[in-house]
């Protein structure tokens, strides 16, 4: 779904709207000169305290390199609103994945995970009793 109010943000041509959150909207975009595909986040606020926080976050993220942390490329201001471009991660949105996971067809998987966690806790309690902690530690857990 294309948001027609933004054809371009900074040096990026907007392709589509990916999502919206409490702080801003995220768009799929291409760099006009290089064609590089990225995600561009445009914030909906100009509150100075949030802008300071965002600047710190951008600077910190630009310094970090880890497979679990999205890369930040550029940042700027568009029509008075801050934006930044970042690595576009292809895949299923977390909300859709969570919805799929909680469907009745997956209840066996969820029950198995719950049983495994309960068994591990039970083993931990049993092991602690064998090491001399006795029933007092079990009572503390139940209180």
Coordinates of N, CA and C in Angstrom, one line a residue:
X1 N 0.8 -1.2 0.0 CA 0.0 0.0 0.0 C 0.9 1.2 0.0
X2 N 0.8 2.0 -1.0 CA 1.6 3.1 -1.2 C 1.1 4.3 -0.5
X3 N 1.9 5.0 0.3 CA 1.5 6.3 0.9 C 1.9 7.4 0.0
X4 N 0.9 8.0 -0.7 CA 1.1 8.9 -1.8 C 1.7 10.3 -1.3
X5 N 1.6 10.5 0.0 CA 2.1 11.8 0.5 C 3.6 11.8 0.5
X6 N 4.3 10.7 0.3 CA 5.8 10.7 0.3 C 6.2 9.9 -0.9
X7 N 6.7 10.5 -1.9 CA 7.3 9.9 -3.1 C 8.8 9.7 -2.9
X8 N 9.3 10.6 -2.1 CA 10.8 10.6 -1.8 C 11.1 11.1 -0.4
X9 N 12.0 10.4 0.3 CA 12.5 10.9 1.6 C 14.0 10.9 1.5
X10 N 14.6 12.1 1.6 CA 16.0 12.2 1.5 C 16.4 11.7 0.1
X11 N 17.5 10.9 0.0 CA 17.9 10.4 -1.4 C 17.2 9.0 -1.7
X12 N 16.0 8.8 -1.1 CA 15.3 7.5 -1.3 C 14.0 7.7 -2.0
X13 N 13.7 6.8 -3.0 CA 12.4 6.8 -3.7 C 11.5 5.8 -3.0
X14 N 10.4 6.2 -2.5 CA 9.5 5.3 -1.7 C 8.8 4.3 -2.6
X15 N 8.9 3.0 -2.3 CA 8.2 2.0 -3.1 C 6.9 1.6 -2.5
X16 N 6.9 1.4 -1.1 CA 5.7 0.9 -0.5 C 5.7 1.2 1.0
X17 N 4.6 1.2 1.7 CA 4.5 1.4 3.1 C 4.6 0.0 3.8
X18 N 5.5 -0.2 4.7 CA 5.7 -1.5 5.3 C 4.9 -1.6 6.6
X19 N 4.8 -0.5 7.4 CA 4.1 -0.6 8.7 C 4.2 0.7 9.4
X20 N 3.4 0.8 10.5 CA 3.3 2.0 11.3 C 3.3 1.6 12.8
X21 N 4.1 2.3 13.6 CA 4.2 2.1 15.0 C 3.9 3.4 15.8
X22 N 4.2 3.3 17.1 CA 3.9 4.5 17.9 C 4.8 5.7 17.6
X23 N 6.0 5.4 17.1 CA 6.9 6.5 16.8 C 7.0 7.0 15.4
X24 N 6.6 6.1 14.5 CA 6.7 6.5 13.1 C 6.2 5.4 12.1
X25 N 6.5 5.6 10.8 CA 6.1 4.7 9.8 C 7.4 4.2 9.1
X26 N 7.3 3.0 8.5 CA 8.5 2.4 7.9 C 8.1 2.1 6.4
X27 N 9.0 2.5 5.5 CA 8.7 2.4 4.1 C 9.8 1.5 3.4
X28 N 9.5 0.8 2.4 CA 10.4 0.1 1.5 C 10.8 1.2 0.5
X29 N 12.1 1.3 0.2 CA 12.6 2.4 -0.6 C 13.9 2.0 -1.4
X30 N 14.2 2.7 -2.5 CA 15.4 2.5 -3.2 C 16.2 3.8 -3.2
X31 N 17.5 3.7 -3.0 CA 18.4 4.8 -3.1 C 18.4 5.3 -4.6
X32 N 18.1 6.6 -4.8 CA 17.9 7.1 -6.1 C 19.2 6.9 -7.0
X33 N 20.4 7.1 -6.4 CA 21.6 7.0 -7.2 C 22.1 5.5 -7.4
X34 N 22.0 4.8 -6.3 CA 22.6 3.4 -6.3 C 21.6 2.3 -6.6
X35 N 20.3 2.6 -6.3 CA 19.3 1.6 -6.4 C 19.2 0.6 -5.2
X36 N 20.0 0.9 -4.2 CA 20.1 0.0 -3.1 C 18.7 0.0 -2.4
X37 N 18.2 -1.2 -2.1 CA 16.9 -1.4 -1.4 C 17.1 -1.3 0.1
X38 N 16.3 -0.4 0.7 CA 16.4 -0.2 2.2 C 15.1 0.0 2.8
X39 N 15.0 0.1 4.1 CA 13.8 0.5 4.9 C 14.1 1.9 5.3
X40 N 13.1 2.8 5.2 CA 13.2 4.1 5.7 C 12.2 4.4 6.8
X41 N 12.6 4.8 8.0 CA 11.7 5.1 9.0 C 11.6 6.6 9.2
X42 N 10.3 7.0 9.1 CA 10.0 8.5 9.2 C 9.3 8.6 10.5
X43 N 9.8 9.4 11.4 CA 9.2 9.6 12.7 C 8.0 10.6 12.6
X44 N 7.1 10.5 13.5 CA 5.9 11.4 13.5 C 6.0 12.5 14.5
X45 N 7.1 12.7 15.1 CA 7.3 13.6 16.2 C 8.4 14.6 16.0
X46 N 8.3 15.8 16.5 CA 9.4 16.7 16.5 C 9.7 17.1 17.9
X47 N 9.3 16.4 18.9 CA 9.6 16.7 20.3 C 11.1 16.6 20.6
X48 N 11.6 17.6 21.1 CA 13.1 17.7 21.2 C 13.7 16.6 22.1
X49 N 13.0 16.2 23.1 CA 13.6 15.1 24.0 C 13.6 13.8 23.2
X50 N 12.6 13.5 22.3 CA 12.7 12.3 21.5 C 13.7 12.4 20.4
X51 N 13.9 13.6 19.9 CA 14.9 13.8 18.8 C 16.3 13.5 19.3
X52 N 16.6 14.0 20.6 CA 17.9 13.8 21.2 C 18.1 12.3 21.4
X53 N 17.1 11.6 21.8 CA 17.2 10.2 22.1 C 17.4 9.4 20.7
X54 N 16.7 9.9 19.7 CA 16.8 9.2 18.4 C 18.2 9.5 17.9
X55 N 18.8 10.6 18.0 CA 20.2 10.9 17.5 C 21.2 10.0 18.2
X56 N 21.0 9.8 19.5 CA 21.9 8.9 20.3 C 21.8 7.5 19.8
X57 N 20.5 7.1 19.6 CA 20.3 5.7 19.1 C 20.9 5.5 17.7
X58 N 20.7 6.5 16.8 CA 21.3 6.3 15.5 C 22.8 6.2 15.5
X59 N 23.4 7.1 16.3 CA 24.9 7.1 16.4 C 25.4 5.8 17.0
X60 N 24.7 5.3 18.0 CA 25.1 4.0 18.6 C 24.9 2.9 17.6
X61 N 23.8 2.8 17.0 CA 23.6 1.7 16.0 C 24.5 1.8 14.8
X62 N 24.9 3.0 14.4 CA 25.9 3.1 13.3 C 27.3 2.5 13.7
X63 N 27.6 2.5 15.0 CA 28.9 2.0 15.4 C 28.9 0.5 15.6
X64 N 27.7 -0.1 15.8 CA 27.6 -1.5 16.1 C 27.6 -2.3 14.8
X65 N 28.2 -3.5 14.9 CA 28.1 -4.4 13.8 C 27.9 -5.8 14.4
X66 N 26.7 -6.3 14.2 CA 26.3 -7.6 14.7 C 25.2 -8.2 13.8
X67 N 25.2 -9.5 13.6 CA 24.1 -10.0 12.7 C 22.7 -9.8 13.3
X68 N 22.6 -9.6 14.6 CA 21.3 -9.4 15.2 C 20.8 -8.0 15.3
X69 N 21.7 -7.1 14.8 CA 21.3 -5.6 14.8 C 21.3 -5.1 13.4
X70 N 20.2 -4.4 13.1 CA 20.0 -3.8 11.8 C 21.0 -2.7 11.6
X71 N 21.5 -2.6 10.3 CA 22.5 -1.6 10.0 C 21.8 -0.3 9.6
X72 N 22.3 0.8 10.2 CA 21.8 2.2 9.9 C 22.7 2.8 8.8
X73 N 22.1 3.3 7.7 CA 22.9 3.9 6.7 C 23.0 5.4 6.7
X74 N 21.8 6.1 6.6 CA 21.8 7.6 6.6 C 20.7 8.1 7.4
X75 N 20.7 9.4 7.7 CA 19.6 10.0 8.4 C 19.5 11.4 8.0
X76 N 18.3 12.0 8.3 CA 18.1 13.4 8.0 C 16.7 13.9 8.4
X77 N 16.3 15.0 7.8 CA 15.0 15.6 8.2 C 14.2 15.7 6.9
X78 N 12.9 15.3 6.9 CA 12.1 15.5 5.7 C 10.8 16.2 6.1
X79 N 10.5 17.3 5.6 CA 9.4 18.2 5.9 C 9.3 18.4 7.4
X80 N 10.4 18.6 8.1 CA 10.4 18.9 9.5 C 10.4 17.6 10.4
X81 N 10.4 16.4 9.8 CA 10.3 15.2 10.5 C 11.6 14.4 10.3
X82 N 12.2 13.8 11.4 CA 13.4 13.0 11.3 C 13.1 11.7 10.6
X83 N 14.1 11.2 9.9 CA 14.1 9.9 9.2 C 15.4 9.3 9.3
X84 N 15.5 8.0 9.1 CA 16.7 7.3 8.9 C 16.5 6.0 8.0
X85 N 17.5 5.7 7.3 CA 17.5 4.5 6.4 C 18.3 3.4 7.1
X86 N 17.8 2.2 6.9 CA 18.4 1.0 7.5 C 18.3 -0.2 6.6
X87 N 19.0 -1.2 6.9 CA 19.0 -2.4 6.2 C 17.5 -3.0 6.2
X88 N 17.1 -3.4 5.0 CA 15.8 -4.0 4.9 C 15.9 -5.5 5.1
X89 N 15.2 -6.0 6.1 CA 15.2 -7.4 6.5 C 14.0 -8.0 5.8
X90 N 14.2 -9.0 4.9 CA 13.1 -9.7 4.2 C 12.6 -10.8 5.1
X91 N 11.3 -11.0 5.1 CA 10.8 -12.1 5.9 C 9.4 -11.8 6.4
X92 N 8.9 -12.6 7.2 CA 7.5 -12.5 7.7 C 7.5 -11.6 8.9
X93 N 6.5 -10.7 8.9 CA 6.4 -9.8 10.1 C 6.2 -10.6 11.3
X94 N 6.7 -10.1 12.4 CA 6.6 -10.8 13.7 C 5.2 -11.0 14.1
X95 N 4.3 -10.0 13.9 CA 2.9 -10.2 14.3 C 2.2 -11.3 13.5
X96 N 2.6 -11.5 12.3 CA 2.0 -12.6 11.5 C 2.5 -14.0 12.0
X97 N 3.8 -14.0 12.3 CA 4.5 -15.2 12.8 C 3.8 -15.6 14.1
X98 N 3.7 -14.7 15.0 CA 3.1 -14.9 16.3 C 1.6 -15.4 16.2
X99 N 0.9 -14.8 15.2 CA -0.5 -15.3 15.0 C -0.5 -16.7 14.5
X100 N 0.4 -17.0 13.6 CA 0.5 -18.4 13.0 C 0.8 -19.4 14.1
X101 N 1.8 -19.0 15.0 CA 2.2 -19.8 16.1 C 1.1 -20.2 17.0
X102 N 0.2 -19.3 17.2 CA -0.9 -19.5 18.2 C -2.1 -20.1 17.6
X103 N -2.1 -20.5 16.4 CA -3.2 -21.2 15.8 C -3.4 -22.6 16.4
X104 N -4.6 -23.1 16.4 CA -4.9 -24.4 17.0 C -4.0 -25.5 16.4
X105 N -3.7 -25.5 15.2 CA -2.8 -26.5 14.6 C -1.4 -26.6 15.2
X106 N -1.0 -25.5 15.9 CA 0.3 -25.4 16.5 C 0.2 -25.7 18.1
X107 N -1.0 -26.0 18.6 CA -1.1 -26.2 20.0 C -0.3 -27.3 20.6
X108 N 0.0 -28.3 19.8 CA 0.8 -29.4 20.2 C 2.2 -28.9 20.5
X109 N 2.7 -28.1 19.6 CA 4.1 -27.5 19.7 C 4.1 -26.6 21.0
X110 N 3.1 -25.8 21.2 CA 3.1 -24.9 22.4 C 3.0 -25.8 23.7
X111 N 2.2 -26.9 23.7 CA 2.1 -27.7 24.8 C 3.4 -28.4 25.1
X112 N 4.1 -28.8 24.1 CA 5.4 -29.5 24.2 C 6.4 -28.5 24.9
X113 N 6.4 -27.3 24.4 CA 7.3 -26.3 25.0 C 7.0 -26.1 26.4
X114 N 5.7 -25.9 26.8 CA 5.3 -25.7 28.1 C 5.7 -26.9 29.0
X115 N 5.4 -28.1 28.5 CA 5.8 -29.3 29.3 C 7.3 -29.3 29.6
X116 N 8.1 -29.0 28.5 CA 9.5 -29.0 28.6 C 10.0 -28.0 29.7
X117 N 9.4 -26.8 29.7 CA 9.8 -25.8 30.7 C 9.4 -26.2 32.1
X118 N 8.2 -26.8 32.2 CA 7.8 -27.3 33.5 C 8.6 -28.4 34.0
X119 N 9.0 -29.3 33.1 CA 9.9 -30.4 33.5 C 11.2 -29.9 33.9
X120 N 11.8 -28.9 33.2 CA 13.1 -28.4 33.6 C 13.0 -27.7 35.0
X121 N 11.9 -27.0 35.3 CA 11.7 -26.4 36.6 C 11.6 -27.5 37.7
X122 N 10.8 -28.5 37.3 CA 10.7 -29.6 38.3 C 12.0 -30.3 38.6
X123 N 12.8 -30.5 37.6 CA 14.1 -31.1 37.8 C 15.0 -30.1 38.6
X124 N 14.9 -28.8 38.4 CA 15.7 -27.9 39.2 C 15.3 -28.0 40.6
X125 N 14.0 -28.0 40.9 CA 13.5 -28.1 42.3 C 14.0 -29.4 42.9
X126 N 13.8 -30.5 42.2 CA 14.3 -31.8 42.7 C 15.8 -31.8 43.0
X127 N 16.5 -31.3 42.0 CA 18.0 -31.2 42.2 C 18.4 -30.4 43.4
X128 N 17.7 -29.3 43.6 CA 18.1 -28.5 44.8 C 17.8 -29.2 46.1
X129 N 16.7 -30.0 46.1 CA 16.4 -30.7 47.3 C 17.5 -31.8 47.6
X130 N 18.0 -32.4 46.6 CA 19.0 -33.4 46.7 C 20.3 -32.8 47.2
X131 N 20.6 -31.5 46.9 CA 21.8 -30.9 47.3 C 21.7 -30.3 48.7
X132 N 20.7 -30.6 49.4 CA 20.6 -30.2 50.8 C 19.8 -28.9 51.1
X133 N 19.1 -28.4 50.1 CA 18.4 -27.2 50.3 C 17.0 -27.5 51.0
X134 N 16.6 -28.8 50.8 CA 15.4 -29.3 51.5 C 14.1 -28.6 51.1
X135 N 13.1 -28.8 51.9 CA 11.8 -28.3 51.5 C 11.7 -26.8 51.7
X136 N 12.5 -26.2 52.5 CA 12.5 -24.8 52.7 C 12.6 -24.0 51.4
X137 N 13.5 -24.4 50.5 CA 13.6 -23.7 49.3 C 12.4 -23.9 48.4
X138 N 11.7 -25.0 48.5 CA 10.5 -25.2 47.7 C 9.4 -24.4 48.3
X139 N 9.3 -24.2 49.6 CA 8.3 -23.4 50.2 C 8.5 -21.9 49.8
X140 N 9.8 -21.5 49.8 CA 10.0 -20.1 49.4 C 9.6 -19.8 47.9
X141 N 9.7 -20.8 47.1 CA 9.2 -20.7 45.7 C 7.7 -20.6 45.6
X142 N 7.0 -21.3 46.5 CA 5.6 -21.3 46.5 C 4.9 -20.1 47.2
X143 N 5.7 -19.4 48.1 CA 5.1 -18.3 48.8 C 4.8 -17.1 48.0

